[in-house]
Tab-separated table of C-alpha atoms in Angstrom:
chain	number	residue	atom	x	y	z
A	974	MET	CA	6.449	21.552	4.515
A	975	THR	CA	8.230	21.518	7.669
A	976	ARG	CA	11.565	20.360	8.400
A	977	TYR	CA	10.286	17.283	10.147
A	978	ALA	CA	7.758	16.547	7.444
A	979	THR	CA	10.481	16.809	4.845
A	980	LYS	CA	12.570	14.411	6.744
A	981	LEU	CA	9.638	11.797	6.799
A	982	THR	CA	8.905	12.190	3.206
A	983	GLN	CA	12.533	11.547	2.384
A	984	LEU	CA	12.204	8.216	4.563
A	985	ALA	CA	9.337	7.048	2.926
A	986	ARG	CA	10.941	7.620	-0.568
A	987	GLY	CA	13.834	5.763	0.479
A	988	TYR	CA	11.802	2.920	1.144
A	989	ALA	CA	9.952	3.268	-2.221
A	990	ALA	CA	12.948	2.899	-4.039
A	991	ALA	CA	14.012	-0.060	-1.977
A	992	GLU	CA	10.597	-1.556	-2.904
A	993	ARG	CA	11.282	-0.736	-6.584
A	994	THR	CA	14.622	-2.873	-6.184
A	995	VAL	CA	12.698	-6.066	-4.794
A	996	ILE	CA	10.041	-5.749	-7.720
A	997	ALA	CA	12.737	-5.026	-10.654
A	998	ALA	CA	15.023	-8.034	-9.305
A	999	PHE	CA	11.916	-10.256	-10.147
A	1000	PHE	CA	11.598	-8.925	-13.717
A	1001	HIS	CA	15.087	-9.297	-14.199
A	1002	LYS	CA	15.035	-13.084	-13.817
A	1003	ARG	CA	12.676	-13.442	-16.937
A	1004	PRO	CA	9.637	-14.880	-14.949
A	1005	LYS	CA	7.381	-17.488	-16.477
A	1006	ARG	CA	3.508	-17.245	-16.965
A	1007	ARG	CA	2.907	-19.214	-13.829
A	1008	ASP	CA	5.294	-16.929	-11.936
A	1009	HIS	CA	3.233	-13.806	-13.067
A	1010	LEU	CA	-0.140	-15.313	-12.273
A	1011	ARG	CA	1.043	-15.934	-8.474
A	1012	TRP	CA	1.884	-12.286	-7.671
A	1013	LEU	CA	-1.078	-11.149	-9.523
A	1014	ARG	CA	-3.366	-13.199	-7.545
A	1015	ALA	CA	-1.643	-11.793	-4.510
A	1016	GLN	CA	-1.865	-8.185	-6.023
A	1017	ALA	CA	-5.669	-8.649	-6.723
A	1018	PHE	CA	-6.369	-9.635	-3.207
A	1019	LYS	CA	-4.839	-6.408	-2.191
A	1020	GLU	CA	-6.951	-4.554	-3.976
A	1021	TYR	CA	-10.040	-6.644	-4.023
A	1022	SER	CA	-9.665	-6.927	0.018
A	1023	ALA	CA	-10.230	-3.255	0.646
A	1024	ILE	CA	-13.460	-2.860	-1.230
A	1025	LYS	CA	-16.072	-4.182	1.650
A	1026	PRO	CA	-14.766	-2.740	4.817
A	1027	ILE	CA	-14.551	0.959	2.738
A	1028	PHE	CA	-18.179	0.042	1.674
A	1029	THR	CA	-18.917	-0.771	5.314
A	1030	ALA	CA	-17.390	2.286	6.573
A	1031	LEU	CA	-19.490	4.656	4.023
A	1032	ALA	CA	-22.626	3.046	5.471
A	1033	LYS	CA	-21.783	3.461	8.794
A	1034	LEU	CA	-20.853	7.116	8.690
A	1035	TYR	CA	-23.533	8.451	6.204
A	1036	PRO	CA	-25.922	9.390	8.833
A	1037	GLN	CA	-23.277	11.408	10.417
A	1038	ILE	CA	-21.908	13.418	7.498
A	1039	ASP	CA	-21.334	16.901	8.973
A	1040	ARG	CA	-22.473	15.558	12.489
A	1041	GLY	CA	-19.238	14.724	13.141
A	1042	ILE	CA	-17.879	13.398	9.893
A	1043	ASP	CA	-16.656	16.142	7.550
A	1044	ARG	CA	-18.284	15.728	4.069
A	1045	HIS	CA	-14.702	16.445	2.459
A	1046	ASP	CA	-13.334	13.310	4.467
A	1047	TYR	CA	-16.506	11.538	3.390
A	1048	GLU	CA	-15.964	12.256	-0.274
A	1049	GLU	CA	-12.451	11.269	-0.108
A	1050	LEU	CA	-13.325	7.805	1.133
A	1051	THR	CA	-16.139	7.504	-1.509
A	1052	GLU	CA	-13.108	8.152	-4.122
A	1053	LYS	CA	-10.770	5.294	-2.311
A	1054	LEU	CA	-13.620	3.117	-2.922
A	1055	ALA	CA	-14.210	3.677	-6.685
A	1056	ASP	CA	-10.208	3.643	-6.967
A	1057	GLU	CA	-9.883	0.285	-5.126
A	1058	THR	CA	-12.917	-1.332	-7.067
A	1059	LYS	CA	-11.438	-0.335	-10.262
A	1060	HIS	CA	-8.086	-1.574	-9.475
A	1061	ALA	CA	-9.235	-4.898	-8.329
A	1062	ARG	CA	-11.245	-5.150	-11.600
A	1063	LEU	CA	-8.332	-4.271	-13.656
A	1064	VAL	CA	-6.001	-6.607	-11.948
A	1065	MET	CA	-8.418	-9.771	-12.114
A	1066	ASP	CA	-9.370	-8.957	-15.645
A	1067	LEU	CA	-5.401	-9.412	-16.268
A	1068	LEU	CA	-5.458	-12.712	-14.517
A	1069	GLU	CA	-8.086	-13.989	-16.643
A	1070	GLU	CA	-6.452	-12.618	-19.458
A	1071	ILE	CA	-3.039	-14.085	-18.895
A	1072	GLY	CA	-4.318	-17.395	-17.314
A	1073	GLY	CA	-7.100	-18.021	-19.585
A	1074	LYS	CA	-9.952	-18.730	-17.101
A	1075	LYS	CA	-12.410	-17.185	-14.775
A	1076	VAL	CA	-11.194	-15.594	-11.608
A	1077	THR	CA	-13.177	-14.963	-8.586
A	1078	ALA	CA	-12.496	-13.792	-5.067
A	1079	LYS	CA	-11.694	-17.494	-3.773
A	1080	ASP	CA	-9.090	-17.298	-6.451
A	1081	LEU	CA	-6.870	-14.613	-4.916
A	1082	LEU	CA	-3.944	-15.207	-2.325
A	1083	TRP	CA	-3.381	-13.485	0.926
A	1084	LEU	CA	0.377	-14.166	1.883
A	1085	PRO	CA	1.808	-14.690	5.064
A	1086	GLN	CA	4.132	-11.770	4.978
A	1087	ASP	CA	0.968	-9.712	3.888
A	1088	LYS	CA	-0.684	-10.828	6.788
A	1089	GLN	CA	2.130	-9.662	9.109
A	1090	LEU	CA	1.751	-6.192	7.428
A	1091	ALA	CA	-1.862	-5.819	8.552
A	1092	LYS	CA	-0.813	-6.883	12.014
A	1093	ILE	CA	2.069	-4.076	12.019
A	1094	ARG	CA	-0.382	-1.670	10.784
A	1095	ALA	CA	-3.096	-2.877	13.144
A	1096	ARG	CA	-0.352	-1.908	16.066
A	1097	TYR	CA	-1.163	1.834	15.235
A	1098	SER	CA	-4.204	1.943	13.801
A	1099	PRO	CA	-6.781	-0.958	13.990
A	1100	SER	CA	-9.570	0.731	12.036
A	1101	TYR	CA	-7.033	2.004	9.067
A	1102	ALA	CA	-5.405	-1.669	9.084
A	1103	THR	CA	-8.998	-2.803	8.380
A	1104	LEU	CA	-9.719	-0.371	5.868
A	1105	LEU	CA	-6.600	-1.574	4.072
A	1106	HIS	CA	-6.732	-5.069	4.506
A	1107	GLY	CA	-10.316	-6.036	5.148
A	1108	SER	CA	-9.351	-7.947	7.913
A	1109	GLY	CA	-11.161	-7.702	11.278
A	1110	LYS	CA	-14.230	-5.445	12.300
A	1111	ILE	CA	-14.816	-1.772	11.713
A	1112	SER	CA	-17.199	0.177	13.569
A	1113	ALA	CA	-17.835	4.049	13.251
A	1114	LYS	CA	-16.518	4.950	16.637
A	1115	GLU	CA	-13.152	3.500	15.573
A	1116	ILE	CA	-13.041	5.491	12.245
A	1117	ARG	CA	-14.035	8.771	14.237
A	1118	ARG	CA	-11.271	8.639	16.510
A	1119	ARG	CA	-9.046	11.357	16.758
A	1120	ASP	CA	-6.197	10.041	19.093
A	1121	GLU	CA	-4.850	8.219	15.818
A	1122	SER	CA	-4.252	11.177	13.462
A	1123	LEU	CA	-0.545	11.012	13.629
A	1124	GLU	CA	-0.381	7.125	13.205
A	1125	ARG	CA	-2.910	7.301	10.330
A	1126	ALA	CA	-0.904	9.796	8.343
A	1127	ALA	CA	2.389	7.985	8.954
A	1128	ILE	CA	0.650	4.768	7.521
A	1129	THR	CA	-0.931	6.914	4.509
A	1130	LEU	CA	2.782	8.039	3.894
A	1131	THR	CA	3.722	4.162	3.270
A	1132	GLU	CA	0.717	3.138	1.537
A	1133	GLY	CA	1.289	1.651	-1.841
A	1134	GLY	CA	5.057	1.876	-1.266
A	1135	GLY	CA	5.075	5.239	-3.073
A	1136	GLY	CA	3.626	3.648	-6.053
A	1137	ALA	CA	6.767	1.509	-6.539
A	1138	LEU	CA	5.019	-1.626	-8.009
A	1139	TYR	CA	3.058	0.581	-10.638
A	1140	GLN	CA	6.092	2.323	-11.593
A	1141	VAL	CA	7.968	-0.751	-12.249
A	1142	CYS	CA	5.249	-2.376	-13.913
A	1143	SER	CA	4.078	0.470	-16.251
A	1144	LYS	CA	7.840	0.706	-17.711
A	1145	LEU	CA	7.816	-3.269	-18.590
A	1146	LYS	CA	8.700	-4.074	-22.113
A	1147	LYS	CA	5.914	-4.014	-24.670
A	1148	SER	CA	5.310	-7.530	-25.504
A	1149	GLY	CA	3.839	-10.766	-24.401
A	1150	ALA	CA	2.267	-10.877	-20.937
A	1151	GLU	CA	4.580	-8.102	-19.675
A	1152	ALA	CA	2.902	-5.843	-22.279
A	1153	LYS	CA	-0.460	-6.470	-20.825
A	1154	ILE	CA	1.075	-5.994	-17.118
A	1155	ALA	CA	2.492	-2.555	-18.343
A	1156	LYS	CA	-0.879	-1.193	-19.840
A	1157	VAL	CA	-2.824	-2.261	-16.686
A	1158	PHE	CA	-0.609	-0.835	-14.107
A	1159	ASP	CA	0.173	2.448	-16.113
A	1160	GLU	CA	-3.609	2.987	-15.871
A	1161	ILE	CA	-3.471	2.431	-11.759
A	1162	LEU	CA	-0.459	4.630	-11.611
A	1163	LEU	CA	-2.277	7.267	-13.282
A	1164	ASP	CA	-4.955	7.133	-10.447
A	1165	GLU	CA	-2.385	7.129	-7.825
A	1166	VAL	CA	-0.960	10.359	-8.993
A	1167	GLY	CA	-3.804	12.226	-7.425
A	1168	HIS	CA	-3.086	10.638	-4.015
A	1169	LYS	CA	0.764	11.672	-4.198
A	1170	ASP	CA	2.154	13.327	-1.211
A	1171	SER	CA	-1.384	13.094	0.725
A	1172	GLY	CA	0.502	11.468	3.413
A	1173	GLY	CA	3.186	14.113	3.819
A	1174	ARG	CA	0.458	16.856	3.819
A	1175	ALA	CA	-1.415	15.214	6.462
A	1176	LEU	CA	1.786	14.818	8.444
A	1177	ALA	CA	3.029	18.154	8.310
A	1178	PRO	CA	0.653	20.026	10.744
A	1179	LEU	CA	1.021	16.945	13.483
A	1180	VAL	CA	4.689	16.538	13.644
A	1181	LYS	CA	5.840	19.760	15.449
A	1182	SER	CA	8.280	17.952	18.034
A	1183	GLN	CA	10.986	15.922	18.192
A	1184	ALA	CA	8.882	13.322	19.944
A	1185	ALA	CA	6.112	13.374	17.232
A	1186	PHE	CA	8.799	12.907	14.549
A	1187	ALA	CA	10.266	10.039	16.180
A	1188	ARG	CA	7.073	8.128	16.711
A	1189	ALA	CA	6.074	8.932	12.847
A	1190	ALA	CA	9.408	7.606	11.737
A	1191	LYS	CA	9.198	4.406	13.824
A	1192	ILE	CA	5.856	3.753	12.300
A	1193	ILE	CA	7.109	4.519	8.872
A	1194	CYS	CA	10.158	2.231	9.261
A	1195	ALA	CA	7.963	-0.489	10.801
A	1196	VAL	CA	5.282	-0.404	8.158
A	1197	SER	CA	7.907	0.041	5.250
A	1198	GLY	CA	10.301	-2.600	6.504
A	1199	GLN	CA	7.718	-5.226	6.502
A	1200	ARG	CA	6.347	-4.349	3.035
A	1201	LEU	CA	9.801	-5.038	1.644
A	1202	ARG	CA	9.437	-8.374	2.973
A	1203	MET	CA	5.816	-8.452	1.759
A	1204	ARG	CA	6.786	-7.802	-1.893
A	1205	ASN	CA	10.006	-10.161	-1.542
A	1206	GLU	CA	7.522	-13.015	-0.667
A	1207	GLN	CA	4.950	-11.903	-3.358
A	1208	PHE	CA	7.559	-11.993	-6.115
A	1209	GLY	CA	9.180	-15.332	-5.142
A	1210	PHE	CA	11.829	-14.049	-2.973
A	1211	PRO	CA	14.161	-12.628	-5.572
A	1212	LEU	CA	16.369	-10.946	-3.010
A	1213	SER	CA	17.891	-12.588	0.007
A	1214	LYS	CA	17.504	-11.838	4.025
A	1215	ARG	CA	20.933	-10.046	3.864
A	1216	GLN	CA	19.794	-8.169	0.683
A	1217	LEU	CA	16.546	-7.054	2.321
A	1218	THR	CA	18.270	-6.165	5.406
A	1219	GLU	CA	20.842	-3.820	3.385
A	1220	LEU	CA	17.966	-2.055	1.781
A	1221	ASP	CA	16.014	-1.529	5.004
A	1222	TRP	CA	19.166	0.108	6.392
A	1223	ARG	CA	19.857	2.165	3.270
A	1224	ALA	CA	16.153	3.661	3.402
A	1225	LYS	CA	16.615	4.754	6.864
A	1226	GLN	CA	19.654	6.707	6.360
A	1227	ALA	CA	17.170	9.705	5.645
A	1228	VAL	CA	16.502	9.850	9.576
A	1229	ASN	CA	19.899	8.540	11.061
A	1230	GLY	CA	21.624	11.672	10.352
A	1231	ARG	CA	21.366	14.973	12.634
A	1232	GLN	CA	17.703	15.940	12.635
């Protein structure tokens, strides 16, 4: 991995640590059942909302496999669809188990800070933001764009916050609702291990200059900084604005030194 790519990976890891801090603060406050139901509704939305746009993209791209669309890229997208579908099912089943009633898509929750996250991602790649959030329309032409390679790779490096949520939840105490949460998110974490470092690998050949490095770092900071605010809202604001600002600042230290 190049020096620039290593720095960007360190930056993303700094933000992943910050995200874990936000989530851990919520569980430290001994949340009640209703608190769990709220954040799980928001998480289920994040998983469920990606299903339709990926399905649509696969249908649009199918006629173009090996005619402009690489078969390996297509396979990767089918694997992402399988993962998102499974994860949505797991979290929605968990909601039903903890809440004691049937859950459908209309019961899920798209919070304001998550909507803002979609807008920030869309500044750099509208098609990729749509694939992640299910908002907006997606076209084969947008997906095939080659002028967003760096932007998409940078966003990929931030995706999932480095597995922060899954890591924290998989280590919860093994009793009550938290035992159920731990079991589900440990399974999701195992799925995510295969995608670990994919963003860094994609960025490495694209970041060969100071200008490209600065562009990628800007995207990572913008998206990841908003992810902290998204998680803080999702988990009922366990940290103050000042604390979030401090976490944001500390995460950026990976690129604030000499390049």
